[in-house]
Amino acid sequence: MSKAPLAVLAAVCTAALIWWAVPGSAKDEPESRAEFSVAGDGELPTSRPDTRDARDPLSTDEVGYAISVATRDPDLPAGAMDVRGEPGWEVLSVDVPDDEVDDGGRRAVVTLYDYAGDSTQVQIVDLSRGRVVKSHAATRLQRPPSVNETQAAVSIALAADPPLAFTADFEASEGVPLVSPEQITSVAGVWTHESADHHGHDQGADNGQECGQQRCVRLIVATPSGRYLGTTDFVVNLSHRSVVRLTEEH
């Protein structure tokens, strides 16, 4: 993978799209219109950057370089698949290590997910040397969802058949059908079968017992007016690209 995905840019750093107005004569363009050009392709940089101090927040250049080094590691398991079903790792996060830096070097922790094997891979990247210094896999380590995963979860929820209750709630509130993710504001959080014990849900055979081993998320959805819609009756299994309908205990 030669370039870091755009979704990570949206999650951990400021936008890489730089826009500017293109001036025109008054007779050629109405005053109310402004035309824009795009500088760059929206991808994170992948060349070796100037590094900051060990405990400083990662720069955009460092984030892009860390992802590039982590995902090009020849020791990574082959055949990884991202949330869209395309070849490559889903990048969940890029952070400064919590533990002490051994030699004062600049390091980054890159957390990746493989949807082909439902496994999380944690890569410790030495940014000064441009190499992975530590790597380990975990089958039940569930990090917060990426932007790509949240978008995928919303699309899966909207395509559910029969429709989920929050879509009818949206139409009753807004007066129009909910047919597109752009009509709502959404955030997602990881959901596991064990977490249902604390939320009053039946632990029956069809209530998400696979979640935790597989990648499942719960959505929080709001209308443009800021009204939250009810989404506690389901979670989205991203590994199966399906909806898990939860049964409330009474």
mmCIF file of C-alpha atoms in Angstrom:
data_model
loop_
_atom_site.group_PDB
_atom_site.id
_atom_site.type_symbol
_atom_site.label_atom_id
_atom_site.label_comp_id
_atom_site.label_asym_id
_atom_site.label_seq_id
_atom_site.Cartn_x
_atom_site.Cartn_y
_atom_site.Cartn_z
ATOM 1 C CA MET A 1 0.000 0.000 0.000
ATOM 2 C CA SER A 2 1.694 3.168 -1.191
ATOM 3 C CA LYS A 3 -0.691 5.744 0.182
ATOM 4 C CA ALA A 4 -2.565 6.076 3.430
ATOM 5 C CA PRO A 5 -6.387 6.002 3.182
ATOM 6 C CA LEU A 6 -8.382 9.218 3.226
ATOM 7 C CA ALA A 7 -10.547 7.978 6.082
ATOM 8 C CA VAL A 8 -7.654 8.083 8.537
ATOM 9 C CA LEU A 9 -6.981 11.678 7.500
ATOM 10 C CA ALA A 10 -10.528 12.569 8.478
ATOM 11 C CA ALA A 11 -10.183 10.781 11.857
ATOM 12 C CA VAL A 12 -6.794 11.896 13.137
ATOM 13 C CA CYS A 13 -5.711 15.075 11.388
ATOM 14 C CA THR A 14 -6.941 18.144 9.575
ATOM 15 C CA ALA A 15 -8.154 17.923 5.999
ATOM 16 C CA ALA A 16 -5.532 17.682 3.289
ATOM 17 C CA LEU A 17 -7.741 19.419 0.768
ATOM 18 C CA ILE A 18 -6.722 23.059 0.312
ATOM 19 C CA TRP A 19 -9.169 25.233 -1.544
ATOM 20 C CA TRP A 20 -8.888 28.754 -2.872
ATOM 21 C CA ALA A 21 -11.198 31.057 -4.817
ATOM 22 C CA VAL A 22 -10.477 31.584 -8.470
ATOM 23 C CA PRO A 23 -11.187 35.249 -9.287
ATOM 24 C CA GLY A 24 -13.173 36.158 -12.355
ATOM 25 C CA SER A 25 -14.536 39.304 -13.915
ATOM 26 C CA ALA A 26 -17.901 40.595 -12.756
ATOM 27 C CA LYS A 27 -19.378 40.223 -16.226
ATOM 28 C CA ASP A 28 -18.246 36.598 -16.522
ATOM 29 C CA GLU A 29 -19.490 35.304 -13.134
ATOM 30 C CA PRO A 30 -22.283 36.376 -10.760
ATOM 31 C CA GLU A 31 -21.007 37.855 -7.514
ATOM 32 C CA SER A 32 -22.750 35.097 -5.528
ATOM 33 C CA ARG A 33 -20.734 32.342 -7.206
ATOM 34 C CA ALA A 34 -17.242 31.190 -6.266
ATOM 35 C CA GLU A 35 -15.243 28.572 -8.106
ATOM 36 C CA PHE A 36 -12.621 26.476 -6.395
ATOM 37 C CA SER A 37 -9.648 24.363 -7.305
ATOM 38 C CA VAL A 38 -8.184 21.454 -5.371
ATOM 39 C CA ALA A 39 -4.515 21.286 -4.440
ATOM 40 C CA GLY A 40 -3.286 17.728 -3.932
ATOM 41 C CA ASP A 41 -5.200 14.474 -4.172
ATOM 42 C CA GLY A 42 -6.485 14.247 -0.606
ATOM 43 C CA GLU A 43 -4.042 11.511 0.394
ATOM 44 C CA LEU A 44 -1.745 11.594 3.389
ATOM 45 C CA PRO A 45 1.973 12.041 2.640
ATOM 46 C CA THR A 46 4.082 8.891 2.754
ATOM 47 C CA SER A 47 7.644 10.243 2.565
ATOM 48 C CA ARG A 48 9.859 10.294 5.672
ATOM 49 C CA PRO A 49 9.059 13.466 7.652
ATOM 50 C CA ASP A 50 10.938 15.678 10.051
ATOM 51 C CA THR A 51 10.028 14.163 13.409
ATOM 52 C CA ARG A 52 8.781 15.977 16.480
ATOM 53 C CA ASP A 53 9.774 15.303 20.077
ATOM 54 C CA ALA A 54 8.870 11.870 21.437
ATOM 55 C CA ARG A 55 5.736 12.948 23.345
ATOM 56 C CA ASP A 56 4.408 15.595 20.956
ATOM 57 C CA PRO A 57 1.186 14.886 19.033
ATOM 58 C CA LEU A 58 1.836 13.282 15.666
ATOM 59 C CA SER A 59 1.954 15.639 12.705
ATOM 60 C CA THR A 60 0.053 14.965 9.485
ATOM 61 C CA ASP A 61 3.315 13.961 7.803
ATOM 62 C CA GLU A 62 4.153 11.575 10.651
ATOM 63 C CA VAL A 63 0.706 9.971 10.553
ATOM 64 C CA GLY A 64 0.927 9.341 6.819
ATOM 65 C CA TYR A 65 4.456 7.978 7.054
ATOM 66 C CA ALA A 66 3.580 5.726 10.013
ATOM 67 C CA ILE A 67 0.664 4.178 8.112
ATOM 68 C CA SER A 68 2.816 3.706 5.025
ATOM 69 C CA VAL A 69 5.551 1.916 6.993
ATOM 70 C CA ALA A 70 3.086 -0.167 9.030
ATOM 71 C CA THR A 71 1.046 -1.408 6.083
ATOM 72 C CA ARG A 72 4.081 -2.161 3.888
ATOM 73 C CA ASP A 73 5.686 -4.367 6.556
ATOM 74 C CA PRO A 74 6.656 -7.612 4.754
ATOM 75 C CA ASP A 75 5.962 -9.602 7.926
ATOM 76 C CA LEU A 76 2.264 -8.691 7.951
ATOM 77 C CA PRO A 77 -0.062 -11.639 7.194
ATOM 78 C CA ALA A 78 -1.086 -11.730 3.545
ATOM 79 C CA GLY A 79 -4.627 -11.456 2.219
ATOM 80 C CA ALA A 80 -5.980 -8.733 4.508
ATOM 81 C CA MET A 81 -9.278 -7.078 3.555
ATOM 82 C CA ASP A 82 -10.702 -3.699 4.584
ATOM 83 C CA VAL A 83 -14.293 -2.881 5.575
ATOM 84 C CA ARG A 84 -15.267 -2.294 1.937
ATOM 85 C CA GLY A 85 -14.138 -5.791 0.992
ATOM 86 C CA GLU A 86 -11.111 -4.484 -0.888
ATOM 87 C CA PRO A 87 -7.537 -5.789 -0.483
ATOM 88 C CA GLY A 88 -5.623 -4.068 2.300
ATOM 89 C CA TRP A 89 -5.839 -3.331 6.008
ATOM 90 C CA GLU A 90 -8.456 -1.126 7.640
ATOM 91 C CA VAL A 91 -6.557 1.532 9.583
ATOM 92 C CA LEU A 92 -8.256 2.083 12.946
ATOM 93 C CA SER A 93 -5.902 4.510 14.670
ATOM 94 C CA VAL A 94 -2.448 6.103 14.747
ATOM 95 C CA ASP A 95 -1.233 7.257 18.157
ATOM 96 C CA VAL A 96 1.813 8.123 20.214
ATOM 97 C CA PRO A 97 2.759 5.124 22.439
ATOM 98 C CA ASP A 98 1.503 5.178 26.019
ATOM 99 C CA ASP A 99 4.634 3.541 27.407
ATOM 100 C CA GLU A 100 8.045 5.117 27.755
ATOM 101 C CA VAL A 101 10.192 5.476 24.652
ATOM 102 C CA ASP A 102 13.205 3.176 24.999
ATOM 103 C CA ASP A 103 15.886 5.228 23.303
ATOM 104 C CA GLY A 104 14.288 8.657 22.965
ATOM 105 C CA GLY A 105 13.239 7.882 19.398
ATOM 106 C CA ARG A 106 10.014 9.004 17.764
ATOM 107 C CA ARG A 107 7.478 6.181 17.524
ATOM 108 C CA ALA A 108 3.864 5.677 16.493
ATOM 109 C CA VAL A 109 1.357 2.924 17.250
ATOM 110 C CA VAL A 110 -0.647 1.952 14.155
ATOM 111 C CA THR A 111 -3.673 -0.274 14.791
ATOM 112 C CA LEU A 112 -4.961 -2.217 11.785
ATOM 113 C CA TYR A 113 -7.917 -4.552 11.233
ATOM 114 C CA ASP A 114 -8.221 -7.461 8.807
ATOM 115 C CA TYR A 115 -11.796 -8.290 7.838
ATOM 116 C CA ALA A 116 -10.698 -11.473 6.096
ATOM 117 C CA GLY A 117 -9.484 -12.992 9.354
ATOM 118 C CA ASP A 118 -11.261 -10.776 11.914
ATOM 119 C CA SER A 119 -7.956 -9.922 13.543
ATOM 120 C CA THR A 120 -6.410 -6.747 14.893
ATOM 121 C CA GLN A 121 -2.742 -6.049 14.205
ATOM 122 C CA VAL A 122 -0.782 -3.540 16.279
ATOM 123 C CA GLN A 123 2.356 -2.135 14.615
ATOM 124 C CA ILE A 124 4.925 -0.071 16.525
ATOM 125 C CA VAL A 125 6.716 2.109 13.980
ATOM 126 C CA ASP A 126 10.075 3.802 14.566
ATOM 127 C CA LEU A 127 9.577 6.978 12.556
ATOM 128 C CA SER A 128 13.235 7.983 12.768
ATOM 129 C CA ARG A 129 14.418 4.718 11.226
ATOM 130 C CA GLY A 130 11.427 4.004 9.003
ATOM 131 C CA ARG A 131 10.721 0.478 10.196
ATOM 132 C CA VAL A 132 8.360 -1.618 12.313
ATOM 133 C CA VAL A 133 10.048 -2.500 15.607
ATOM 134 C CA LYS A 134 7.216 -4.436 17.286
ATOM 135 C CA SER A 135 4.149 -6.207 15.970
ATOM 136 C CA HIS A 136 1.461 -8.391 17.461
ATOM 137 C CA ALA A 137 -1.979 -9.727 16.520
ATOM 138 C CA ALA A 138 -5.087 -10.050 18.678
ATOM 139 C CA THR A 139 -8.352 -11.766 17.737
ATOM 140 C CA ARG A 140 -10.586 -9.967 20.279
ATOM 141 C CA LEU A 141 -8.979 -6.528 20.541
ATOM 142 C CA GLN A 142 -11.666 -4.060 19.446
ATOM 143 C CA ARG A 143 -10.616 -0.450 18.842
ATOM 144 C CA PRO A 144 -13.067 2.415 18.134
ATOM 145 C CA PRO A 145 -14.476 2.391 14.588
ATOM 146 C CA SER A 146 -12.799 4.256 11.754
ATOM 147 C CA VAL A 147 -14.653 6.774 9.587
ATOM 148 C CA ASN A 148 -14.872 4.152 6.832
ATOM 149 C CA GLU A 149 -16.429 1.677 9.254
ATOM 150 C CA THR A 150 -19.007 4.186 10.478
ATOM 151 C CA GLN A 151 -20.013 5.016 6.915
ATOM 152 C CA ALA A 152 -20.288 1.316 6.052
ATOM 153 C CA ALA A 153 -22.417 0.652 9.149
ATOM 154 C CA VAL A 154 -24.892 3.409 8.228
ATOM 155 C CA SER A 155 -25.233 2.074 4.676
ATOM 156 C CA ILE A 156 -25.848 -1.468 5.967
ATOM 157 C CA ALA A 157 -28.442 -0.217 8.472
ATOM 158 C CA LEU A 158 -30.320 1.751 5.798
ATOM 159 C CA ALA A 159 -30.420 -1.311 3.521
ATOM 160 C CA ALA A 160 -31.893 -3.612 6.203
ATOM 161 C CA ASP A 161 -34.981 -5.597 5.211
ATOM 162 C CA PRO A 162 -37.401 -5.236 6.884
ATOM 163 C CA PRO A 163 -36.450 -1.615 7.601
ATOM 164 C CA LEU A 164 -35.165 -0.701 11.036
ATOM 165 C CA ALA A 165 -37.377 1.368 13.324
ATOM 166 C CA PHE A 166 -35.146 4.459 13.247
ATOM 167 C CA THR A 167 -35.919 4.990 9.550
ATOM 168 C CA ALA A 168 -39.648 5.298 10.289
ATOM 169 C CA ASP A 169 -38.799 7.555 13.228
ATOM 170 C CA PHE A 170 -36.836 9.820 10.863
ATOM 171 C CA GLU A 171 -39.688 10.018 8.354
ATOM 172 C CA ALA A 172 -42.210 10.822 11.086
ATOM 173 C CA SER A 173 -39.917 13.571 12.395
ATOM 174 C CA GLU A 174 -38.686 15.087 9.131
ATOM 175 C CA GLY A 175 -41.579 14.378 6.767
ATOM 176 C CA VAL A 176 -39.385 12.679 4.146
ATOM 177 C CA PRO A 177 -38.065 9.111 3.806
ATOM 178 C CA LEU A 178 -34.551 8.319 5.048
ATOM 179 C CA VAL A 179 -32.766 6.968 1.991
ATOM 180 C CA SER A 180 -29.219 8.336 2.224
ATOM 181 C CA PRO A 181 -26.488 8.541 4.902
ATOM 182 C CA GLU A 182 -26.116 12.240 4.023
ATOM 183 C CA GLN A 183 -29.527 12.934 5.594
ATOM 184 C CA ILE A 184 -28.297 12.131 9.105
ATOM 185 C CA THR A 185 -25.354 12.666 11.413
ATOM 186 C CA SER A 186 -23.863 9.407 12.682
ATOM 187 C CA VAL A 187 -21.194 8.213 15.075
ATOM 188 C CA ALA A 188 -20.385 4.620 15.981
ATOM 189 C CA GLY A 189 -18.960 2.687 18.888
ATOM 190 C CA VAL A 190 -17.705 -0.875 19.190
ATOM 191 C CA TRP A 191 -20.290 -3.352 20.530
ATOM 192 C CA THR A 192 -19.553 -6.827 21.890
ATOM 193 C CA HIS A 193 -21.827 -9.637 23.031
ATOM 194 C CA GLU A 194 -20.484 -9.290 26.568
ATOM 195 C CA SER A 195 -21.429 -5.596 26.686
ATOM 196 C CA ALA A 196 -25.106 -6.518 26.237
ATOM 197 C CA ASP A 197 -25.156 -7.821 29.815
ATOM 198 C CA HIS A 198 -25.033 -4.203 30.959
ATOM 199 C CA HIS A 199 -27.708 -2.878 28.613
ATOM 200 C CA GLY A 200 -30.738 -5.047 29.370
ATOM 201 C CA HIS A 201 -30.694 -7.158 26.237
ATOM 202 C CA ASP A 202 -31.610 -10.801 25.914
ATOM 203 C CA GLN A 203 -28.582 -13.036 25.350
ATOM 204 C CA GLY A 204 -30.400 -15.404 22.995
ATOM 205 C CA ALA A 205 -28.750 -17.330 20.195
ATOM 206 C CA ASP A 206 -29.603 -14.707 17.596
ATOM 207 C CA ASN A 207 -28.580 -11.648 19.565
ATOM 208 C CA GLY A 208 -25.035 -11.011 18.471
ATOM 209 C CA GLN A 209 -23.062 -13.701 20.272
ATOM 210 C CA GLU A 210 -20.510 -13.436 17.473
ATOM 211 C CA CYS A 211 -19.831 -9.764 18.244
ATOM 212 C CA GLY A 212 -16.449 -9.364 19.872
ATOM 213 C CA GLN A 213 -14.857 -12.139 17.880
ATOM 214 C CA GLN A 214 -16.264 -10.356 14.834
ATOM 215 C CA ARG A 215 -16.418 -6.599 14.276
ATOM 216 C CA CYS A 216 -19.744 -5.083 15.397
ATOM 217 C CA VAL A 217 -20.716 -1.472 16.018
ATOM 218 C CA ARG A 218 -23.622 0.435 17.524
ATOM 219 C CA LEU A 219 -24.767 3.606 15.813
ATOM 220 C CA ILE A 220 -25.857 6.905 17.325
ATOM 221 C CA VAL A 221 -27.921 8.789 14.753
ATOM 222 C CA ALA A 222 -29.303 12.335 14.745
ATOM 223 C CA THR A 223 -31.494 14.319 12.376
ATOM 224 C CA PRO A 224 -30.335 17.671 10.924
ATOM 225 C CA SER A 225 -32.311 19.401 13.677
ATOM 226 C CA GLY A 226 -30.335 17.542 16.346
ATOM 227 C CA ARG A 227 -33.007 15.021 17.351
ATOM 228 C CA TYR A 228 -31.591 11.616 18.208
ATOM 229 C CA LEU A 229 -33.252 8.554 16.693
ATOM 230 C CA GLY A 230 -33.739 5.240 18.486
ATOM 231 C CA THR A 231 -30.982 2.799 17.519
ATOM 232 C CA THR A 232 -30.753 0.567 20.625
ATOM 233 C CA ASP A 233 -32.675 -2.273 18.977
ATOM 234 C CA PHE A 234 -29.861 -3.286 16.628
ATOM 235 C CA VAL A 235 -26.143 -3.377 16.001
ATOM 236 C CA VAL A 236 -24.302 -3.738 12.713
ATOM 237 C CA ASN A 237 -21.984 -6.699 12.148
ATOM 238 C CA LEU A 238 -19.382 -5.266 9.790
ATOM 239 C CA SER A 239 -17.665 -8.631 9.362
ATOM 240 C CA HIS A 240 -20.860 -10.136 7.909
ATOM 241 C CA ARG A 241 -22.200 -6.832 6.558
ATOM 242 C CA SER A 242 -25.480 -7.573 8.306
ATOM 243 C CA VAL A 243 -27.829 -6.193 10.968
ATOM 244 C CA VAL A 244 -28.153 -7.918 14.347
ATOM 245 C CA ARG A 245 -31.587 -7.228 15.824
ATOM 246 C CA LEU A 246 -31.544 -7.167 19.616
ATOM 247 C CA THR A 247 -34.365 -8.333 21.869
ATOM 248 C CA GLU A 248 -35.206 -6.224 24.890
ATOM 249 C CA GLU A 249 -35.759 -8.059 28.162
ATOM 250 C CA HIS A 250 -39.062 -7.439 29.897
#
